[in-house]
PDB file of C-alpha atoms in Angstrom:
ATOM      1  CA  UNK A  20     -75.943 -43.988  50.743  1.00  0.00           C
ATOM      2  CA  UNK A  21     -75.160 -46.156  48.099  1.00  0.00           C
ATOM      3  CA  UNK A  22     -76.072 -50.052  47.008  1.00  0.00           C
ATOM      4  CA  UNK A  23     -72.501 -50.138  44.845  1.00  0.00           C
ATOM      5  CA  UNK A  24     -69.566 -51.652  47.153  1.00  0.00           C
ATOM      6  CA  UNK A  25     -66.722 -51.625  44.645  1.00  0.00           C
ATOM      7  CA  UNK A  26     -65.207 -48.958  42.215  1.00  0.00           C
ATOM      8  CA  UNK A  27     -62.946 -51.342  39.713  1.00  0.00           C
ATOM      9  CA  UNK A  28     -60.823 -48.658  37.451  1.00  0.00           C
ATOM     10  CA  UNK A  29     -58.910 -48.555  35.033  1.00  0.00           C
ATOM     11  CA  UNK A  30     -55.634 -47.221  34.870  1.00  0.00           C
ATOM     12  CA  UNK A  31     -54.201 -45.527  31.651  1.00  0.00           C
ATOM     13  CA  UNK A  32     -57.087 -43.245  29.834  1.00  0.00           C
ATOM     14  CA  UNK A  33     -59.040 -43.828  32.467  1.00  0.00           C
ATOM     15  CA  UNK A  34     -58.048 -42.780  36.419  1.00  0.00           C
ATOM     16  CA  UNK A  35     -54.951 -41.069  34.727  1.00  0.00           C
ATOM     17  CA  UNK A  36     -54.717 -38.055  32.490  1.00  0.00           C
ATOM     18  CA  UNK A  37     -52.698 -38.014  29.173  1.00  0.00           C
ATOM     19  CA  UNK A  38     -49.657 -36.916  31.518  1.00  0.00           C
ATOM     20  CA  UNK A  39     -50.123 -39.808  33.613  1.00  0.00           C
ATOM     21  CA  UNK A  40     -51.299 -38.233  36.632  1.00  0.00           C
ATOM     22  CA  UNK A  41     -54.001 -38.506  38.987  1.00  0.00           C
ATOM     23  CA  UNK A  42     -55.637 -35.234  39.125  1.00  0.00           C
ATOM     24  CA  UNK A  43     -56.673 -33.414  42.238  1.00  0.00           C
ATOM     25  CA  UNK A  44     -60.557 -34.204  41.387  1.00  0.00           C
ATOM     26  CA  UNK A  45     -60.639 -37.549  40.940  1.00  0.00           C
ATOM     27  CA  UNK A  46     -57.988 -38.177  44.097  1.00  0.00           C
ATOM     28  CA  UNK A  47     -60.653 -35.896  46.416  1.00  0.00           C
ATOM     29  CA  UNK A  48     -63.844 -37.918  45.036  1.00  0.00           C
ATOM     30  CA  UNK A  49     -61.811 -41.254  45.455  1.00  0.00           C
ATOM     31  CA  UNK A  50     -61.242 -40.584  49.221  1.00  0.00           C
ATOM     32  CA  UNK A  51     -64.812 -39.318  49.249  1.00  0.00           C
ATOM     33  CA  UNK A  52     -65.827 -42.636  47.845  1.00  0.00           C
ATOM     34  CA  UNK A  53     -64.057 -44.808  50.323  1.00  0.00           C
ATOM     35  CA  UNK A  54     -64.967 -42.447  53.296  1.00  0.00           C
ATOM     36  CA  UNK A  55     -68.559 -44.100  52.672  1.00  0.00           C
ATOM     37  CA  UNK A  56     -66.952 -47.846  52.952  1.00  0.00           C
ATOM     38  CA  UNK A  57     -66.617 -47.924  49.135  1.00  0.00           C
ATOM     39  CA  UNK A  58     -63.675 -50.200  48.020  1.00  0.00           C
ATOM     40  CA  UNK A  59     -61.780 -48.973  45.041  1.00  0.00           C
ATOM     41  CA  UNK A  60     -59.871 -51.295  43.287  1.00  0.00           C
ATOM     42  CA  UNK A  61     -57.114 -50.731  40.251  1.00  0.00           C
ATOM     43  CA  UNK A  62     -57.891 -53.467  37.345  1.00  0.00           C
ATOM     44  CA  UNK A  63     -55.033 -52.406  35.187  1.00  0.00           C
ATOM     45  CA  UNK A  64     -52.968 -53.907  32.176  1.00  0.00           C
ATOM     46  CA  UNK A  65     -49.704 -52.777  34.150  1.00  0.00           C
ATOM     47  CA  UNK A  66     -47.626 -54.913  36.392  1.00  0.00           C
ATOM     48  CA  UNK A  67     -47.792 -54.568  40.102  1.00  0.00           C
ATOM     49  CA  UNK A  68     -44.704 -52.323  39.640  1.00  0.00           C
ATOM     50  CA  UNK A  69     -45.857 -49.921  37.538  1.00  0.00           C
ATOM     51  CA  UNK A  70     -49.203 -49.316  40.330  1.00  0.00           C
ATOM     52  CA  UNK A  71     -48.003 -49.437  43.635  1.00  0.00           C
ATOM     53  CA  UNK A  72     -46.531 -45.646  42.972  1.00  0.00           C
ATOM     54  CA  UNK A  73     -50.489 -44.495  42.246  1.00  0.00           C
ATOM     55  CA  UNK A  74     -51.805 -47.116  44.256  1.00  0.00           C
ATOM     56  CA  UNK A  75     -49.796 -45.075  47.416  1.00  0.00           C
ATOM     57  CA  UNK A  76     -50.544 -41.806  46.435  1.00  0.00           C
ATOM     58  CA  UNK A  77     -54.216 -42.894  47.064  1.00  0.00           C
ATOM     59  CA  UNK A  78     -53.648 -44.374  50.665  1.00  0.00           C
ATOM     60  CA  UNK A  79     -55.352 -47.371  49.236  1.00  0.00           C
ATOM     61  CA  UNK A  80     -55.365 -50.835  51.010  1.00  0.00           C
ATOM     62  CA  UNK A  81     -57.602 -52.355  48.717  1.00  0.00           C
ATOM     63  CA  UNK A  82     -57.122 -55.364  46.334  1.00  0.00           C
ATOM     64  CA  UNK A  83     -55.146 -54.748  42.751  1.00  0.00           C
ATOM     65  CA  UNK A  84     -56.174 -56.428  39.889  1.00  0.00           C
ATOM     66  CA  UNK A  85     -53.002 -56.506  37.392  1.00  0.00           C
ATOM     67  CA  UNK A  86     -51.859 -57.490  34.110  1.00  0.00           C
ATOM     68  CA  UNK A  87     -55.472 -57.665  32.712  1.00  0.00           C
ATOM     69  CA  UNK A  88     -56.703 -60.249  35.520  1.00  0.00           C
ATOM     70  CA  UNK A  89     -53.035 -62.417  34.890  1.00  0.00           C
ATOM     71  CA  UNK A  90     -52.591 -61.397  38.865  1.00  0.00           C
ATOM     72  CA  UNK A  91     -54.820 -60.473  41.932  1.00  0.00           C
ATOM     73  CA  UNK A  92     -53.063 -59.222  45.314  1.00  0.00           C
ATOM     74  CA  UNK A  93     -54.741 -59.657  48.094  1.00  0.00           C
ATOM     75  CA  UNK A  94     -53.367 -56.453  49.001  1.00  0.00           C
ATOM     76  CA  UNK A  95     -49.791 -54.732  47.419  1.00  0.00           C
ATOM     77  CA  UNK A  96     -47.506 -56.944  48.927  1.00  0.00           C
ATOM     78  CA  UNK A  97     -49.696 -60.264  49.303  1.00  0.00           C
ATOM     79  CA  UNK A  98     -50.288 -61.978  46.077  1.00  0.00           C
ATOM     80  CA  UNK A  99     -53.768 -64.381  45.928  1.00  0.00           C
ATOM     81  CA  UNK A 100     -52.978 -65.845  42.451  1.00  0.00           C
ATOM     82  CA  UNK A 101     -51.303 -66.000  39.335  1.00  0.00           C
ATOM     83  CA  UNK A 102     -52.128 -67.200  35.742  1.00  0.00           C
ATOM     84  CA  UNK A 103     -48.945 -67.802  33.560  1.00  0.00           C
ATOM     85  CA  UNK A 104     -47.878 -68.358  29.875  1.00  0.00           C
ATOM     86  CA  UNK A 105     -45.667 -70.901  29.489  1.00  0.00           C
ATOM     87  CA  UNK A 106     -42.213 -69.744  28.206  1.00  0.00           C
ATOM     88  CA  UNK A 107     -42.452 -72.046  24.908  1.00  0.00           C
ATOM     89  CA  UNK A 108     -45.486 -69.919  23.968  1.00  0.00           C
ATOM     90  CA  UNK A 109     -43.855 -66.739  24.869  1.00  0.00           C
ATOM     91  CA  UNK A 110     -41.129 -67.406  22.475  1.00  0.00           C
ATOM     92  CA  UNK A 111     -43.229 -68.241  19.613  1.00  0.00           C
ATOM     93  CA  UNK A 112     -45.385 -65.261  20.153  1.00  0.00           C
ATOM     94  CA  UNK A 113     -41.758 -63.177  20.138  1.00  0.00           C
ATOM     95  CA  UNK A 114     -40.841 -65.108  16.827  1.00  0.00           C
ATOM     96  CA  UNK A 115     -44.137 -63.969  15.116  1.00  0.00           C
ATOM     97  CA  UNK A 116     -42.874 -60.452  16.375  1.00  0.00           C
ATOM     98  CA  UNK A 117     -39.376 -60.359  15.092  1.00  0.00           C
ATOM     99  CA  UNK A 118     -40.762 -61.557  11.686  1.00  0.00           C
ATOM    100  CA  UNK A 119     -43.165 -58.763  11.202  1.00  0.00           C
ATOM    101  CA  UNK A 120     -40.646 -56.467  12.570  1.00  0.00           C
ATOM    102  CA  UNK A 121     -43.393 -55.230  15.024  1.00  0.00           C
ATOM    103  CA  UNK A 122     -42.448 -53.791  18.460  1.00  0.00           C
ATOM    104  CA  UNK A 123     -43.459 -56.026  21.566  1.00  0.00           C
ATOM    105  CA  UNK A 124     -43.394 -56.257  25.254  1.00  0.00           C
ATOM    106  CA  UNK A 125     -44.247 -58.275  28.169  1.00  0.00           C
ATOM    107  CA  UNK A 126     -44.609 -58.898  31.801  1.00  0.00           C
ATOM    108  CA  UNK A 127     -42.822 -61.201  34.023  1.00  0.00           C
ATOM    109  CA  UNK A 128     -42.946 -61.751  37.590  1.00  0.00           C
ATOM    110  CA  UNK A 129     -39.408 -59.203  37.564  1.00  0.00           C
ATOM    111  CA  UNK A 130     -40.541 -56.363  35.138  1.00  0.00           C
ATOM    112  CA  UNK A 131     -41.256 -55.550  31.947  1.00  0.00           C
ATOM    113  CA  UNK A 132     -38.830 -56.631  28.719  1.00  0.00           C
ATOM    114  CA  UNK A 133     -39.475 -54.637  25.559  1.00  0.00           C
ATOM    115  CA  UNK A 134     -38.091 -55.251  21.873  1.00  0.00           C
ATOM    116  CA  UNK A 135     -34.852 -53.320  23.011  1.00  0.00           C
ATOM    117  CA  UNK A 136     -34.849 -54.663  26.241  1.00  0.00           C
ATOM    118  CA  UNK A 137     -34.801 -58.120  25.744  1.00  0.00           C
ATOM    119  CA  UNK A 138     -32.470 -60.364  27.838  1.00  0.00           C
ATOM    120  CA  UNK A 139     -32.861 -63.640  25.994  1.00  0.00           C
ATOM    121  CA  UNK A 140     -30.478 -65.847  28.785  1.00  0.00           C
ATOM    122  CA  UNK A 141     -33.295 -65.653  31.512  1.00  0.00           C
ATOM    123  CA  UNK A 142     -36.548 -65.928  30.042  1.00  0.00           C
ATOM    124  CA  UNK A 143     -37.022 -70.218  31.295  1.00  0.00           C
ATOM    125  CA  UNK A 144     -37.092 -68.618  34.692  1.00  0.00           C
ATOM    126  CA  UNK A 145     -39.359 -66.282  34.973  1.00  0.00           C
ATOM    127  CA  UNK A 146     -42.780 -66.358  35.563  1.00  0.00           C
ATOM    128  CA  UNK A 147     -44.504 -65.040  31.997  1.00  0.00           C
ATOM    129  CA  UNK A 148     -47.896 -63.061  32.846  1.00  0.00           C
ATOM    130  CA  UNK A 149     -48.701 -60.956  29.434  1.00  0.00           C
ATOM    131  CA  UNK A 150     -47.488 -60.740  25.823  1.00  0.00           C
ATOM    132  CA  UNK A 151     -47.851 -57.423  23.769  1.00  0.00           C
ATOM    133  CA  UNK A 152     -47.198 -56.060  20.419  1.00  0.00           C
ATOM    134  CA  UNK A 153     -47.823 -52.502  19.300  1.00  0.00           C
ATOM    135  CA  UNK A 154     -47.790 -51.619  15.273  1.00  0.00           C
ATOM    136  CA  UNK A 155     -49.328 -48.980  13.555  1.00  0.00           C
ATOM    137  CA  UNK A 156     -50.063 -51.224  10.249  1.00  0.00           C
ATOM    138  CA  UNK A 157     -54.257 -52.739  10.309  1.00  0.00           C
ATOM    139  CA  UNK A 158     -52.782 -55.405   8.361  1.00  0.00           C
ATOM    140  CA  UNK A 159     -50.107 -55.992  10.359  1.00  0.00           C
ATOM    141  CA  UNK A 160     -52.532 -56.133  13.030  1.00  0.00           C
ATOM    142  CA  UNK A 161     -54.584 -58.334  11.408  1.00  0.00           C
ATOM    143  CA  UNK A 162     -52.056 -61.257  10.706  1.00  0.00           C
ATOM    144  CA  UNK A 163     -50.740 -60.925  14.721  1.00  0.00           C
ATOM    145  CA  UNK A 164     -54.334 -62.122  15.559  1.00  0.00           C
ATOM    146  CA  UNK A 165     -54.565 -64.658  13.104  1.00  0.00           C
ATOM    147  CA  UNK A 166     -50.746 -65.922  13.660  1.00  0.00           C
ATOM    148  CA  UNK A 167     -51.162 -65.558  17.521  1.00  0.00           C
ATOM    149  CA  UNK A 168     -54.305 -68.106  17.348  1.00  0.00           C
ATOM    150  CA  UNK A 169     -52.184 -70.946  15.960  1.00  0.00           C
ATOM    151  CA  UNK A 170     -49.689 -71.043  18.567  1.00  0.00           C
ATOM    152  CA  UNK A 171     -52.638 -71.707  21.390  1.00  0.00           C
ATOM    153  CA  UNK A 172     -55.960 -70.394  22.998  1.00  0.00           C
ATOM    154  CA  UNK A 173     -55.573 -66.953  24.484  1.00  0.00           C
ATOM    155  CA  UNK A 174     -57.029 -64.221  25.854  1.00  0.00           C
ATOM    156  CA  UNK A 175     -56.623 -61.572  23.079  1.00  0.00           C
ATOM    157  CA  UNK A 176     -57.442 -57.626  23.943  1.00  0.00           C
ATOM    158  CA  UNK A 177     -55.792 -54.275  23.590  1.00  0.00           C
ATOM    159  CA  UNK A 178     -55.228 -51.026  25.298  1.00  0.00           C
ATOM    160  CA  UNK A 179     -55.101 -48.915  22.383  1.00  0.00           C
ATOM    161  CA  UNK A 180     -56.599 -49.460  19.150  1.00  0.00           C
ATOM    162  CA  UNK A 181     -52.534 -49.928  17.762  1.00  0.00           C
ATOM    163  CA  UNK A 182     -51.991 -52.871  19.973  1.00  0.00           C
ATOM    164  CA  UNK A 183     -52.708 -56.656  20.953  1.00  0.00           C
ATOM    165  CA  UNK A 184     -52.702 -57.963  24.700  1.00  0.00           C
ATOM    166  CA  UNK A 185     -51.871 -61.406  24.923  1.00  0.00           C
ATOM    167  CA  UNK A 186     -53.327 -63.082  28.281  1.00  0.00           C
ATOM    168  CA  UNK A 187     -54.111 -66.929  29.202  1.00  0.00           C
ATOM    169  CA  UNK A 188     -57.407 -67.630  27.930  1.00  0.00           C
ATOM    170  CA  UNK A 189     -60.621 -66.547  30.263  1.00  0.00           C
ATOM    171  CA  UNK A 190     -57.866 -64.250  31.987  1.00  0.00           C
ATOM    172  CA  UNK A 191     -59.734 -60.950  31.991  1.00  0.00           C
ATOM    173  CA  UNK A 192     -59.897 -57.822  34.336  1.00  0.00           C
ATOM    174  CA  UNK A 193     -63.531 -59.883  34.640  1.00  0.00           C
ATOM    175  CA  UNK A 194     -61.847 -63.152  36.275  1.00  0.00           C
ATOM    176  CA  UNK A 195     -59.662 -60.609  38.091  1.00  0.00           C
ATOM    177  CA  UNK A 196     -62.599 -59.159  39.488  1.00  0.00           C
ATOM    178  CA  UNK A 197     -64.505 -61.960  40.408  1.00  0.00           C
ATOM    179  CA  UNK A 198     -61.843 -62.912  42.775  1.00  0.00           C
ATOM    180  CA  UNK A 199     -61.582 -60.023  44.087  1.00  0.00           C
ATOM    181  CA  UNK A 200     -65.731 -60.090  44.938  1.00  0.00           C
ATOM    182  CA  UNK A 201     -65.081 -63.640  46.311  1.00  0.00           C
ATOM    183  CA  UNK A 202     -62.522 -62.193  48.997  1.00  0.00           C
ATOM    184  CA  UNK A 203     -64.461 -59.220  49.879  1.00  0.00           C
ATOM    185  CA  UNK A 204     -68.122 -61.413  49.606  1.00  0.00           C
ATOM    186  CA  UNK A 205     -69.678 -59.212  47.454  1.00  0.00           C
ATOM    187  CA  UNK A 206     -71.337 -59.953  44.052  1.00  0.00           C
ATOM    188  CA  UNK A 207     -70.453 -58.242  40.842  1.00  0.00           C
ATOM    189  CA  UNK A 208     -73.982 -56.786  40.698  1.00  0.00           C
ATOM    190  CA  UNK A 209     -72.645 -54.586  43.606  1.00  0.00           C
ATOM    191  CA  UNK A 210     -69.280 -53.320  41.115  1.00  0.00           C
ATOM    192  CA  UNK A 211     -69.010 -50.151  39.146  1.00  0.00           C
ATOM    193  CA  UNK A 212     -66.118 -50.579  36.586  1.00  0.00           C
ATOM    194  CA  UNK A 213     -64.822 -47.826  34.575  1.00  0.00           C
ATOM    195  CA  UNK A 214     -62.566 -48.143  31.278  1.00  0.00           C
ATOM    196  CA  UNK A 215     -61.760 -46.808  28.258  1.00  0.00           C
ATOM    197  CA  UNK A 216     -60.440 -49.579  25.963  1.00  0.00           C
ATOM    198  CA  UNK A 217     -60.888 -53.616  24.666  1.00  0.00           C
ATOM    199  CA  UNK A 218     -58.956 -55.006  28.024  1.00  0.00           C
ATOM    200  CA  UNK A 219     -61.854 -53.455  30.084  1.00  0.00           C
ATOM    201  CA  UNK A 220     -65.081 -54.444  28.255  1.00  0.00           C
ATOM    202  CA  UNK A 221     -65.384 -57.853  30.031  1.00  0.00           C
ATOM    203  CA  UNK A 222     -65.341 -56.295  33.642  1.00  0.00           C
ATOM    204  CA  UNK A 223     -67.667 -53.422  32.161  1.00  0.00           C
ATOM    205  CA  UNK A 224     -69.779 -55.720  30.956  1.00  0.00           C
ATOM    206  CA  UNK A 225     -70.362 -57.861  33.604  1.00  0.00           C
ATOM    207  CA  UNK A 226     -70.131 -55.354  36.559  1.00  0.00           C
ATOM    208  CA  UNK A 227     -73.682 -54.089  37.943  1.00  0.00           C
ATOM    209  CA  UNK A 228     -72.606 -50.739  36.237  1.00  0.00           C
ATOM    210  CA  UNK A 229     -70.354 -50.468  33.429  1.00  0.00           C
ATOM    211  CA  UNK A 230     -69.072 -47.463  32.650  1.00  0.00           C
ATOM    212  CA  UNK A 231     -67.117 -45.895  29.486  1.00  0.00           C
ATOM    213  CA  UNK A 232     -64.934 -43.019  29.356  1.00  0.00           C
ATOM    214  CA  UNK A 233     -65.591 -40.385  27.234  1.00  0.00           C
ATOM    215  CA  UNK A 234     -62.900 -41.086  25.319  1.00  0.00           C
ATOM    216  CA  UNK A 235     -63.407 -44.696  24.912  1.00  0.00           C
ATOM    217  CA  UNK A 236     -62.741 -46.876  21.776  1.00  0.00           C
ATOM    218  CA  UNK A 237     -66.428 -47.161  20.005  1.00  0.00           C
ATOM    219  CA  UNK A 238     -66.714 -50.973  20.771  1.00  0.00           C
ATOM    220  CA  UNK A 239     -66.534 -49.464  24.767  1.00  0.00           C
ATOM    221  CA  UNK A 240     -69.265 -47.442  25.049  1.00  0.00           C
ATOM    222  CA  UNK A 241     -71.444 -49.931  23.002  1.00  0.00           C
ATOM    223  CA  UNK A 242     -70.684 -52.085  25.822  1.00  0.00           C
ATOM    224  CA  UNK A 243     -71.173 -49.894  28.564  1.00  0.00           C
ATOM    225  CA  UNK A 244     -74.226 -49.118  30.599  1.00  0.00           C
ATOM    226  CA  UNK A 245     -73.259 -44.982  31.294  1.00  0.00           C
ATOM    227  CA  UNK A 246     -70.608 -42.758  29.152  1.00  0.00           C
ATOM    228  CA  UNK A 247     -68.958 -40.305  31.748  1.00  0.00           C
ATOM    229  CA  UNK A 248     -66.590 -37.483  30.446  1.00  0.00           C
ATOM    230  CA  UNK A 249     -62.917 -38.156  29.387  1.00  0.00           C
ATOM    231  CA  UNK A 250     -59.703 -38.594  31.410  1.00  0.00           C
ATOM    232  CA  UNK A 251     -58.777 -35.275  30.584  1.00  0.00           C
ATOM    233  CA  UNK A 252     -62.126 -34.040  31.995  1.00  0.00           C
ATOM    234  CA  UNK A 253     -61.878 -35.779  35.873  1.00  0.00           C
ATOM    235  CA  UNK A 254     -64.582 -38.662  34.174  1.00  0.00           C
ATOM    236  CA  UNK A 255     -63.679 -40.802  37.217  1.00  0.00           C
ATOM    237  CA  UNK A 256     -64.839 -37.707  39.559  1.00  0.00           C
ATOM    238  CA  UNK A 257     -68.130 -37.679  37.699  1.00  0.00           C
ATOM    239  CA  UNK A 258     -69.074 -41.582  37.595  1.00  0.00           C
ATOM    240  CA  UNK A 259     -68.272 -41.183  41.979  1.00  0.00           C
ATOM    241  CA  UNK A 260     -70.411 -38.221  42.600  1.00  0.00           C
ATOM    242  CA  UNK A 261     -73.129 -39.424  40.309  1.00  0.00           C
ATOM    243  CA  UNK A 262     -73.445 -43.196  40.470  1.00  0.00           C
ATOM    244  CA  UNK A 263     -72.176 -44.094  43.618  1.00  0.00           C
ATOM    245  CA  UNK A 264     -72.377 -41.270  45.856  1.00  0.00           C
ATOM    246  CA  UNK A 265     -75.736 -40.101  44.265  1.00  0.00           C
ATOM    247  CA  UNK A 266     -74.990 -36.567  44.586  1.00  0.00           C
ATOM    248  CA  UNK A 267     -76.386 -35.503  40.980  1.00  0.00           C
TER     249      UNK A 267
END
């Protein structure tokens, strides 16, 4: 019924609502989707442990792409690989933080540390996936990018126009995908990816169909091939029934 083999979406603005939910349309046209041997695979900014809750609620057994591409499981409790920022780097990237008095995050292999959650006697031992900072100042923003590029070459996106996502560099939902293609042997020409932000325009742009939410940053639907309705408005539903399943 269809020539695509792979629905790659995004999490936040995208599959979810503004509540954070998955609603009933786009769960029904997800199983729908994967009832005709569709794979459907979560390419996400978020850790494994902040998708395995929606990942179950679909009765998925698909591969997760998380962290923007910094992991891919082979399936939710198999990891395939991991790309990792040495700790040195982290901790200049929180100095440049603390000196602009900006709030920041990351993602290690045991959760998620944020500006007041910050355990500074453990950081050598974990494994460091993503760096982020969130400010509402444009020139704020705009010395983090600059600043960030003299401590080493990165990977440097966002999920909201207020924030920067640090990654290794080449470590996109893109790369993420790729190896996700190479352990299901399909090609990317055969992927529909759906996003709403900077973190998904390099799996948008190189799937066979890219696809922007409605309520996409501006640089997003430039990049896309399709604009489907907002995450409000079951987009996700929309791109399945139209693009994949062909239904109109």
């Amino acid at each position: 019924m269809t020539t695509y083999k792979l629905l790659a979406l995004d999490m936040d603005g995208t599959l979810l609502n503004d509540r954070k939910e998955i609603s009933q349309p786009n769960a029904e046209w997800i199983a729908k989707c994967r009832e005709q041997g569709v794979t459907v695979v979560l390419s996400t900014g978020r850790g494994i442990q902040h998708i395995l809750p929606y990942f179950d609620q679909l009765k998925l057994d698909s591969p997760i792409v998380a962290v923007n591409g910094g992991e891919v499981w082979k399936r939710r409790d198999q990891l395939h690989l991991r790309h990792v920022i040495p700790f040195g780097q982290i901790e200049e990237l929180r100095r440049i933080a603390l000196e602009l008095n900006v709030w920041y995050w990351a993602y290690h292999t045991e959760g998620k540390p944020t500006r007041d959650r910050w355990d500074e006697s453990c950081g050598s031992q974990m494994a460091w996936i993503k760096f982020g900072y969130r400010t509402e100042d444009p020139a704020k923003l705009a010395i983090l990018h600059e600043r960030i590029s003299q401590i080493g070459d990165f990977e440097l996106t966002n999920s909201h126009p207020t924030n920067i996502e640090v990654n290794p560099a080449g470590i996109t939902k893109a790369s993420g995908l790729r190896e996700v293609c190479k352990l299901l042997n399909i090609g990317m020409q055969e992927v529909v990816a759906v996003g709403d932000s900077a973190n998904d325009l390099a799996m948008i742009a190189e799937a066979g169909l890219g696809v922007a939410m409605g309520n996409a940053q501006e640089e997003v639907k430039l990049g896309a091939d399709v604009v489907t309705d907002s995450n409000e408005e079951d987009g996700v539903s929309k791109v399945i029934k139209r693009y994949i399943l062909e239904l109109g």
